[in-house]
XYZ file of C-alpha atoms in Angstrom:
574
model
C -39.549 -60.115 31.399
C -38.266 -62.050 28.389
C -36.118 -60.496 25.703
C -37.707 -61.192 22.334
C -35.434 -61.574 19.336
C -38.100 -62.224 16.809
C -41.761 -62.752 17.754
C -42.403 -65.354 15.001
C -39.356 -67.462 15.899
C -38.440 -70.088 18.422
C -35.574 -67.964 19.738
C -37.332 -66.297 22.703
C -36.239 -66.388 26.319
C -34.759 -64.729 29.395
C -31.298 -66.398 29.360
C -28.117 -64.343 29.434
C -27.878 -64.796 25.644
C -31.279 -63.187 25.096
C -30.236 -60.153 27.123
C -27.084 -59.604 25.060
C -27.280 -56.919 22.368
C -23.915 -57.711 20.895
C -20.177 -58.045 21.129
C -17.780 -55.322 20.153
C -14.066 -54.542 19.642
C -12.521 -51.146 20.403
C -9.114 -49.683 20.721
C -7.745 -47.962 23.817
C -9.014 -44.599 22.603
C -12.564 -45.858 22.381
C -12.732 -46.166 18.613
C -15.185 -48.908 17.629
C -13.412 -51.543 15.451
C -16.120 -54.102 14.938
C -19.431 -55.382 16.295
C -21.255 -58.748 16.099
C -24.614 -59.945 17.316
C -28.301 -59.208 16.831
C -27.907 -55.399 17.482
C -24.498 -54.988 15.829
C -25.838 -52.373 13.364
C -27.304 -50.330 16.240
C -23.993 -50.581 18.108
C -22.254 -49.152 15.083
C -24.888 -46.465 14.576
C -25.019 -45.339 18.294
C -21.460 -46.064 19.411
C -20.686 -42.443 20.196
C -23.546 -42.435 22.708
C -22.461 -45.761 24.174
C -18.838 -44.658 24.556
C -19.808 -41.311 26.074
C -21.816 -43.203 28.718
C -18.959 -45.705 29.385
C -16.440 -42.918 29.947
C -18.811 -41.050 32.218
C -19.856 -44.041 34.335
C -18.093 -45.555 37.292
C -16.052 -48.636 36.220
C -15.486 -51.612 38.577
C -12.811 -54.200 38.018
C -12.518 -57.909 38.552
C -9.086 -59.602 38.517
C -9.120 -63.048 36.974
C -6.728 -65.751 38.302
C -4.380 -65.016 35.420
C -4.154 -61.371 36.444
C -6.225 -60.041 33.570
C -8.761 -57.430 34.450
C -12.439 -57.434 33.460
C -13.965 -53.944 33.465
C -17.650 -53.462 34.099
C -19.797 -50.329 33.586
C -23.530 -49.695 34.022
C -24.857 -47.208 31.521
C -28.247 -45.656 30.619
C -29.348 -44.913 27.058
C -32.584 -43.801 25.416
C -34.728 -46.875 24.944
C -35.420 -46.262 21.308
C -31.752 -46.783 20.345
C -31.903 -50.560 20.814
C -35.600 -51.271 21.475
C -38.104 -49.531 19.234
C -41.085 -51.112 21.028
C -40.048 -49.961 24.554
C -42.387 -47.656 26.428
C -39.658 -46.564 28.835
C -37.607 -43.415 28.373
C -34.305 -45.042 29.198
C -32.717 -48.506 29.083
C -30.184 -49.616 31.676
C -27.387 -51.622 30.080
C -24.266 -53.326 31.323
C -20.890 -53.366 29.627
C -18.081 -55.867 30.370
C -14.701 -55.622 28.600
C -11.309 -57.200 28.723
C -8.141 -56.280 26.875
C -6.951 -59.299 24.797
C -3.363 -59.473 23.663
C -4.321 -61.859 20.773
C -6.489 -59.144 19.130
C -4.605 -56.054 20.544
C -7.870 -54.450 21.468
C -10.689 -54.534 24.038
C -13.371 -57.163 23.523
C -16.636 -56.169 25.150
C -20.220 -57.292 25.612
C -23.213 -54.998 25.720
C -26.498 -56.153 27.184
C -29.455 -55.488 29.425
C -28.843 -55.555 33.141
C -29.589 -58.777 35.008
C -33.153 -59.504 35.968
C -34.214 -60.005 39.618
C -34.538 -63.773 39.259
C -31.176 -64.179 37.584
C -28.056 -65.284 39.372
C -25.774 -62.380 38.904
C -22.626 -64.450 39.495
C -23.648 -66.865 36.746
C -24.401 -63.970 34.457
C -21.021 -62.453 35.073
C -19.296 -65.788 34.414
C -21.147 -66.216 31.088
C -20.242 -62.656 30.025
C -16.580 -63.381 30.860
C -16.764 -66.619 28.937
C -17.913 -64.826 25.814
C -15.452 -61.946 25.918
C -12.459 -64.245 26.641
C -13.339 -67.049 24.130
C -15.140 -65.311 21.305
C -13.188 -65.439 17.997
C -14.283 -62.000 16.816
C -11.596 -59.653 15.614
C -11.335 -55.914 14.761
C -12.222 -55.064 11.240
C -9.508 -53.981 8.903
C -9.491 -50.387 7.606
C -12.531 -49.785 5.445
C -10.588 -49.200 2.294
C -9.379 -52.772 2.424
C -12.974 -54.130 2.360
C -15.257 -54.644 -0.512
C -18.627 -53.016 0.265
C -21.341 -55.654 0.776
C -23.078 -56.673 -2.360
C -26.683 -55.494 -2.403
C -29.126 -58.163 -1.270
C -31.815 -59.080 -3.741
C -29.916 -59.205 -6.999
C -29.890 -62.487 -8.858
C -26.781 -63.820 -10.579
C -28.319 -62.936 -13.987
C -28.919 -59.368 -12.852
C -25.324 -58.982 -11.568
C -23.950 -60.295 -14.857
C -26.128 -57.927 -16.864
C -24.954 -54.971 -14.740
C -21.348 -56.043 -15.337
C -21.952 -56.283 -19.116
C -23.375 -52.708 -19.130
C -20.215 -51.421 -17.481
C -18.200 -52.675 -20.441
C -19.973 -50.143 -22.673
C -20.039 -47.246 -20.227
C -17.299 -44.620 -20.800
C -15.008 -44.507 -17.774
C -13.770 -41.141 -16.559
C -10.066 -40.645 -16.498
C -8.789 -40.658 -12.908
C -5.278 -39.954 -11.777
C -4.119 -42.824 -9.499
C -0.934 -42.557 -7.512
C 1.526 -45.528 -7.490
C 0.617 -46.219 -3.855
C -3.115 -46.247 -4.691
C -2.489 -48.440 -7.734
C -0.578 -50.897 -5.538
C -3.416 -51.015 -2.965
C -5.986 -51.499 -5.746
C -3.952 -54.277 -7.294
C -3.597 -55.964 -3.911
C -7.328 -55.709 -3.180
C -8.170 -57.215 -6.575
C -5.782 -60.066 -5.848
C -7.477 -60.703 -2.474
C -10.902 -60.650 -4.153
C -9.751 -63.099 -6.788
C -8.569 -65.549 -4.051
C -11.789 -65.185 -2.138
C -13.811 -65.769 -5.333
C -11.801 -68.972 -6.107
C -12.467 -70.293 -2.610
C -16.153 -69.441 -2.879
C -16.327 -71.383 -6.232
C -14.508 -74.298 -4.609
C -16.987 -74.386 -1.744
C -19.820 -74.375 -4.333
C -18.317 -77.296 -6.191
C -17.214 -79.439 -3.296
C -19.364 -78.867 -0.225
C -22.423 -76.656 -0.677
C -25.738 -78.429 -0.555
C -28.656 -76.924 -2.437
C -31.902 -76.292 -0.614
C -35.442 -76.423 -1.982
C -35.843 -72.662 -1.297
C -32.226 -71.777 -1.793
C -31.033 -68.169 -1.356
C -27.360 -68.682 -2.055
C -27.409 -66.587 -5.215
C -29.721 -64.039 -3.678
C -27.564 -63.144 -0.677
C -25.732 -66.148 0.794
C -22.930 -66.130 -1.795
C -22.088 -62.492 -1.042
C -22.109 -63.194 2.738
C -19.778 -66.223 2.282
C -17.459 -64.351 -0.092
C -17.051 -61.406 2.285
C -16.372 -63.658 5.293
C -13.672 -65.417 3.290
C -12.332 -62.088 2.050
C -11.928 -60.872 5.627
C -9.632 -63.793 6.358
C -7.706 -63.271 3.092
C -7.220 -59.613 3.765
C -5.556 -60.611 7.073
C -3.503 -63.325 5.407
C -5.003 -65.754 7.950
C -6.452 -69.241 7.770
C -10.111 -69.306 6.696
C -11.954 -70.657 9.713
C -15.204 -72.706 9.583
C -17.311 -74.224 12.285
C -19.255 -77.474 11.813
C -21.388 -78.927 14.607
C -21.433 -82.603 13.698
C -20.344 -86.200 14.310
C -22.377 -86.714 17.494
C -22.360 -90.551 17.701
C -23.731 -93.491 15.848
C -27.500 -94.019 15.979
C -28.464 -96.636 18.549
C -30.792 -98.215 15.987
C -29.315 -101.379 14.502
C -31.614 -101.054 11.539
C -29.631 -97.966 10.473
C -25.964 -98.653 11.296
C -23.549 -101.490 11.511
C -22.114 -100.631 14.973
C -21.449 -97.905 17.484
C -17.954 -96.960 16.173
C -17.003 -94.720 13.231
C -16.858 -96.685 10.029
C -16.364 -96.131 6.248
C -19.167 -93.572 6.220
C -17.353 -91.346 8.682
C -14.100 -91.988 6.869
C -15.473 -90.745 3.568
C -16.996 -87.683 5.290
C -13.655 -86.786 6.870
C -11.905 -87.256 3.499
C -14.441 -84.887 1.918
C -13.828 -82.141 4.415
C -10.099 -82.617 4.244
C -10.116 -82.573 0.451
C -11.875 -79.187 0.508
C -9.262 -77.795 2.923
C -6.506 -79.140 0.620
C -8.170 -77.403 -2.309
C -8.162 -74.122 -0.391
C -4.507 -74.584 0.415
C -3.688 -74.846 -3.303
C -5.424 -71.554 -3.939
C -4.323 -69.716 -0.787
C -1.203 -70.667 1.132
C -2.487 -69.997 4.702
C -5.254 -72.460 3.831
C -8.372 -73.154 5.853
C -9.450 -75.139 8.919
C -12.777 -76.729 9.689
C -13.620 -76.975 13.397
C -15.704 -80.081 13.995
C -17.697 -79.315 17.144
C -19.075 -82.561 18.520
C -22.727 -82.269 19.578
C -23.305 -85.808 20.785
C -23.348 -85.008 24.459
C -25.801 -82.212 23.839
C -28.457 -84.712 22.672
C -27.369 -88.051 24.125
C -30.274 -88.270 26.637
C -32.690 -87.431 23.794
C -31.566 -90.236 21.517
C -31.015 -92.963 24.086
C -27.216 -93.121 24.017
C -25.023 -93.193 27.211
C -22.482 -90.431 27.642
C -19.540 -92.852 27.744
C -20.583 -94.254 24.411
C -20.591 -90.732 22.949
C -17.140 -90.104 24.403
C -15.816 -93.329 22.917
C -17.192 -92.307 19.515
C -15.548 -88.902 19.648
C -12.214 -90.439 20.662
C -12.381 -93.155 17.956
C -13.293 -90.574 15.281
C -10.266 -88.453 16.150
C -8.023 -91.557 16.174
C -9.460 -92.482 12.724
C -8.648 -89.037 11.385
C -5.079 -89.152 12.656
C -4.561 -92.551 11.024
C -5.763 -91.316 7.673
C -3.111 -88.749 7.001
C 0.661 -88.584 7.346
C 1.434 -84.919 6.663
C 1.233 -82.296 9.485
C -0.729 -79.975 7.173
C -3.412 -82.612 6.500
C -3.724 -83.529 10.189
C -4.250 -79.836 11.011
C -6.980 -79.432 8.380
C -9.643 -80.399 10.848
C -9.751 -79.436 14.522
C -11.979 -81.280 16.959
C -13.836 -79.604 19.898
C -16.105 -81.203 22.477
C -19.022 -79.627 24.274
C -17.002 -79.273 27.497
C -14.138 -77.595 25.564
C -16.487 -74.723 24.706
C -16.787 -73.832 28.388
C -13.637 -75.079 30.122
C -10.655 -74.773 27.724
C -9.705 -71.451 29.297
C -8.019 -71.826 32.791
C -9.578 -68.573 34.046
C -13.147 -69.694 33.261
C -12.539 -73.104 34.892
C -11.052 -71.694 38.089
C -13.764 -69.127 38.810
C -16.702 -71.433 37.980
C -19.050 -72.670 40.715
C -21.199 -75.752 40.021
C -23.858 -74.548 42.383
C -24.853 -71.975 39.753
C -26.407 -74.701 37.606
C -27.740 -76.939 40.298
C -31.401 -76.353 39.346
C -33.033 -79.509 37.924
C -35.268 -77.344 35.796
C -32.438 -76.542 33.367
C -32.634 -79.925 31.644
C -35.332 -82.441 30.882
C -34.172 -85.954 30.072
C -36.865 -87.663 28.015
C -35.018 -90.991 27.960
C -33.108 -92.821 30.689
C -29.398 -93.044 29.960
C -26.092 -93.219 31.859
C -25.028 -89.672 32.446
C -21.471 -88.474 33.077
C -20.859 -85.560 35.398
C -18.724 -83.642 32.885
C -21.258 -84.012 30.021
C -24.210 -83.130 32.286
C -22.473 -80.008 33.467
C -21.840 -78.812 29.907
C -25.419 -79.495 28.918
C -26.674 -77.480 31.804
C -24.389 -74.571 30.895
C -25.704 -74.572 27.321
C -29.232 -74.167 28.651
C -28.356 -71.818 31.509
C -26.420 -69.492 29.188
C -28.441 -69.588 25.917
C -31.642 -71.571 26.558
C -34.985 -70.653 25.157
C -38.333 -70.338 26.952
C -39.825 -73.836 26.697
C -43.340 -72.516 27.457
C -42.982 -70.291 24.388
C -42.128 -73.353 22.285
C -45.208 -75.140 23.595
C -47.384 -72.095 22.714
C -45.964 -72.038 19.156
C -46.723 -75.743 18.732
C -50.284 -75.414 20.086
C -50.828 -72.275 17.934
C -49.656 -74.359 14.939
C -46.998 -71.902 13.921
C -46.224 -73.240 10.347
C -42.486 -73.161 10.562
C -42.242 -74.538 14.092
C -44.921 -77.155 13.618
C -43.197 -78.424 10.451
C -39.897 -78.876 12.344
C -41.630 -80.403 15.357
C -43.656 -82.948 13.329
C -40.649 -83.841 11.123
C -38.422 -84.422 14.123
C -41.115 -86.383 15.980
C -41.573 -88.641 12.962
C -37.818 -89.081 12.665
C -37.337 -89.985 16.286
C -40.310 -92.392 16.276
C -38.379 -94.412 13.665
C -34.990 -93.904 15.197
C -35.606 -94.761 18.878
C -35.403 -98.354 20.020
C -36.443 -100.182 23.197
C -35.555 -103.607 24.630
C -38.294 -106.015 23.635
C -39.582 -106.746 27.184
C -40.184 -103.012 27.805
C -41.403 -101.965 24.436
C -44.106 -99.335 24.872
C -47.286 -99.240 22.847
C -47.562 -97.322 19.632
C -49.342 -94.392 21.262
C -46.776 -94.306 24.035
C -43.941 -94.329 21.542
C -45.539 -91.380 19.716
C -45.810 -89.381 22.960
C -42.180 -90.161 23.841
C -41.011 -89.157 20.296
C -42.958 -85.952 20.559
C -41.369 -85.043 23.975
C -37.929 -85.939 22.580
C -38.540 -83.719 19.562
C -39.553 -80.716 21.641
C -36.461 -81.165 23.909
C -34.139 -81.507 20.964
C -35.497 -78.312 19.376
C -34.883 -76.430 22.635
C -31.326 -77.791 23.033
C -30.413 -77.246 19.365
C -31.523 -73.642 19.481
C -29.623 -72.963 22.650
C -26.499 -74.573 21.100
C -26.894 -72.438 18.000
C -27.079 -69.331 20.178
C -23.897 -70.340 21.994
C -21.925 -70.840 18.789
C -23.229 -67.563 17.352
C -21.326 -65.611 20.037
C -18.340 -67.925 20.461
C -17.640 -68.087 16.633
C -19.214 -64.929 15.239
C -16.697 -64.390 12.396
C -16.311 -68.082 11.447
C -18.232 -69.443 8.502
C -20.875 -71.640 10.063
C -21.473 -74.952 8.258
C -24.314 -77.354 8.919
C -25.273 -80.882 7.942
C -28.937 -79.857 8.035
C -30.762 -78.212 5.105
C -30.634 -74.435 5.233
C -31.775 -71.727 2.846
C -28.063 -70.790 2.476
C -28.568 -67.042 2.857
C -26.120 -66.964 5.791
C -24.830 -67.082 8.395
C -25.284 -70.902 8.140
C -24.632 -72.906 5.051
C -25.792 -76.502 4.395
C -23.073 -78.863 3.198
C -22.707 -82.373 1.752
C -20.286 -84.711 3.485
C -20.222 -87.116 0.558
C -18.854 -86.226 -2.935
C -21.509 -86.621 -5.717
C -19.101 -88.569 -7.975
C -18.274 -91.165 -5.280
C -21.308 -91.760 -3.093
C -25.008 -91.978 -3.865
C -27.739 -92.095 -1.148
C -30.241 -94.834 -1.864
C -33.314 -96.496 -0.391
C -33.054 -99.762 -2.332
C -30.100 -101.803 -3.644
C -31.830 -102.902 -6.801
C -32.719 -99.351 -7.647
C -29.250 -97.983 -6.730
C -28.494 -96.611 -10.198
C -31.420 -94.164 -10.036
C -31.004 -91.072 -7.856
C -33.538 -90.480 -5.114
C -34.889 -86.909 -5.626
C -35.354 -86.256 -1.922
C -31.588 -86.700 -1.354
C -30.810 -83.870 -3.844
C -31.668 -81.506 -1.004
C -31.092 -83.396 2.229
C -28.146 -85.711 2.243
C -28.258 -88.457 4.900
C -25.522 -88.354 7.575
C -22.796 -90.978 8.212
C -23.907 -91.493 11.795
C -27.476 -92.476 10.838
C -26.445 -94.676 7.931
C -24.111 -97.310 6.602
C -21.900 -97.537 3.531
C -22.780 -100.280 0.968
C -20.250 -101.509 -1.601
C -21.596 -103.604 -4.468
C -18.823 -105.528 -6.196
C -18.324 -104.291 -9.748
C -19.904 -100.847 -9.179
C -17.709 -97.703 -9.312
C -20.137 -95.837 -6.979
C -20.464 -96.420 -3.252
C -23.923 -96.198 -1.631
C -25.119 -94.635 1.599
C -28.205 -96.203 3.116
C -29.839 -97.550 6.262
C -28.503 -100.886 7.310
C -31.852 -102.536 6.726
C -31.471 -101.738 2.997
C -28.507 -104.102 2.868
C -30.364 -106.640 5.026
C -33.328 -106.587 2.649
C -31.058 -107.117 -0.327
C -29.426 -110.114 1.323
C -32.806 -111.490 2.375
C -34.074 -111.283 -1.235
C -31.523 -113.937 -2.337
C -30.352 -111.681 -5.172
C -27.227 -110.724 -3.235
C -24.693 -112.423 -0.921
C -22.239 -110.911 1.480
C -22.633 -108.935 4.706
C -20.900 -106.559 7.098
C -17.101 -106.478 6.903
C -14.601 -104.775 9.146
C -11.955 -103.206 6.952
C -9.124 -101.828 9.045
C -8.041 -99.379 6.353
C -11.320 -98.570 4.601
C -13.667 -98.780 7.591
C -16.597 -101.072 8.328
C -19.208 -101.439 5.522
C -21.605 -103.792 3.833
C -20.015 -105.711 0.960
C -22.594 -107.241 -1.415
C -22.119 -109.466 -4.472
C -24.926 -109.759 -6.983
C -26.173 -113.304 -7.647
C -26.332 -113.932 -11.372
C -29.105 -116.152 -12.812
C -27.755 -118.765 -15.229
C -29.734 -121.122 -17.424
C -27.565 -124.220 -18.039
C -28.353 -126.336 -21.119
C -29.997 -129.771 -20.523
C -29.924 -133.029 -22.476
C -33.681 -132.955 -23.207
C -33.467 -129.439 -24.616
C -35.220 -127.759 -21.666
C -33.668 -125.047 -19.611
C -33.455 -125.282 -15.866
C -32.787 -122.306 -13.732
C -29.770 -122.086 -11.459
C -27.855 -119.381 -9.497
C -24.321 -118.301 -9.912
C -22.398 -115.744 -7.963
C -20.689 -113.199 -10.139
């Protein structure tokens, strides 16, 4: 049996993730404080029934190496509470909980009981991982929260409704000093959250072709920010990014971070600085490296990915002197997601992920034991059903087929082979297609993992999204400093495509043209073509402070006077 999240989507499977209904927080008396996950609304709606079953069931305990206790209960609820399509009268569910001192409450996980073909020890370990590492917190009292803005109202509609309120007589209401103080505080919190939302719009948000930011995304973003502000805590954001440099020399100038990465880090840090000016606790962007997730799909060895991650972090440290700036970004590796907690590390058994079916390596690369283990855990905990993906592709599901073909085309151009072993065009297309399918499977599993580990964080993405939430597409390059181009001669004209999908620093190079105020982001071959044309001189330069980039100088055509009155052409470097 597979647990279906949405029949028309890719996210279908029988992994532990797909059996999880949601995470929850409760106090010692059983009061539900918050819930996250795909069935969070149902958990809120039917919590009294869930809690009644928990208190009536037999609870077993597992002591972790630290001494903390994990409580497990098996409960039975009417099927229609969480699964409207079920033909059974009752659904057997499992509940695992742990009391966490950092949140002063129980964090629990509610899900279907393990299937017969599932390793129960692995399932238990994954449940414990989620309840010990998830960032979810109890909600604040309801009177401190702004009710969610109704979905479906445009900005113009909301403005008109506000204008109407200016002409509507307001009833006189007696407000106590205490209530007035609370109201004033809430208005202050909302003002801060609104300013941070506007800052995000101006500095980071990337527009999508079918953008739903105004329709619902802005409200979602605002209320996530407001939750942090109400708590007087740092606003936390998670960004899976900075995997490694493309192995294609036609795109990049080398395998190490360069000026492109430097500007991207400056952009993120500038946004955090802006938040700090508005709101003293500030913000933090968690950069979650995803290079090891996909290294064997893009033809990069694991040690090269590790070196890139280390160099990027060293670059970031060298860019800023203040402690506040150095703490603006926090870097997290794939392995950190699983093994940063001592309890999780000590009770883990590698034999649980021994199966070779967990991963398919479409390209031959040097694999490290640590990275391979983390990759297997991503797929073992949150992987989709690959046969379902194949069915969607064969059935030509519009959304899936578009992603599959786009990624196949991208990888066909991105992958490189040593000249003696270069496969034929048809072979390269087949390899690119297999790579695309595996990347789609791994990316979805990774997204599932982050959904439960960082449920209350604002999730940022370098990919184009409709921006309705919970993910928001961002630009890593400021519009007034960097322009993405396809041709050096045409650099002064914007490329319409890049208005919606900004190229990334790890697939591109930075180009500086002497005399221009703007810097340019492009594939390395764009600079090579400009140099080959004879209209520019220069090349790749390693700048210790600014980062490696292409520096070009335009060659100026000069017509010197001659004694016979004719003009002869000549070249002069500006």
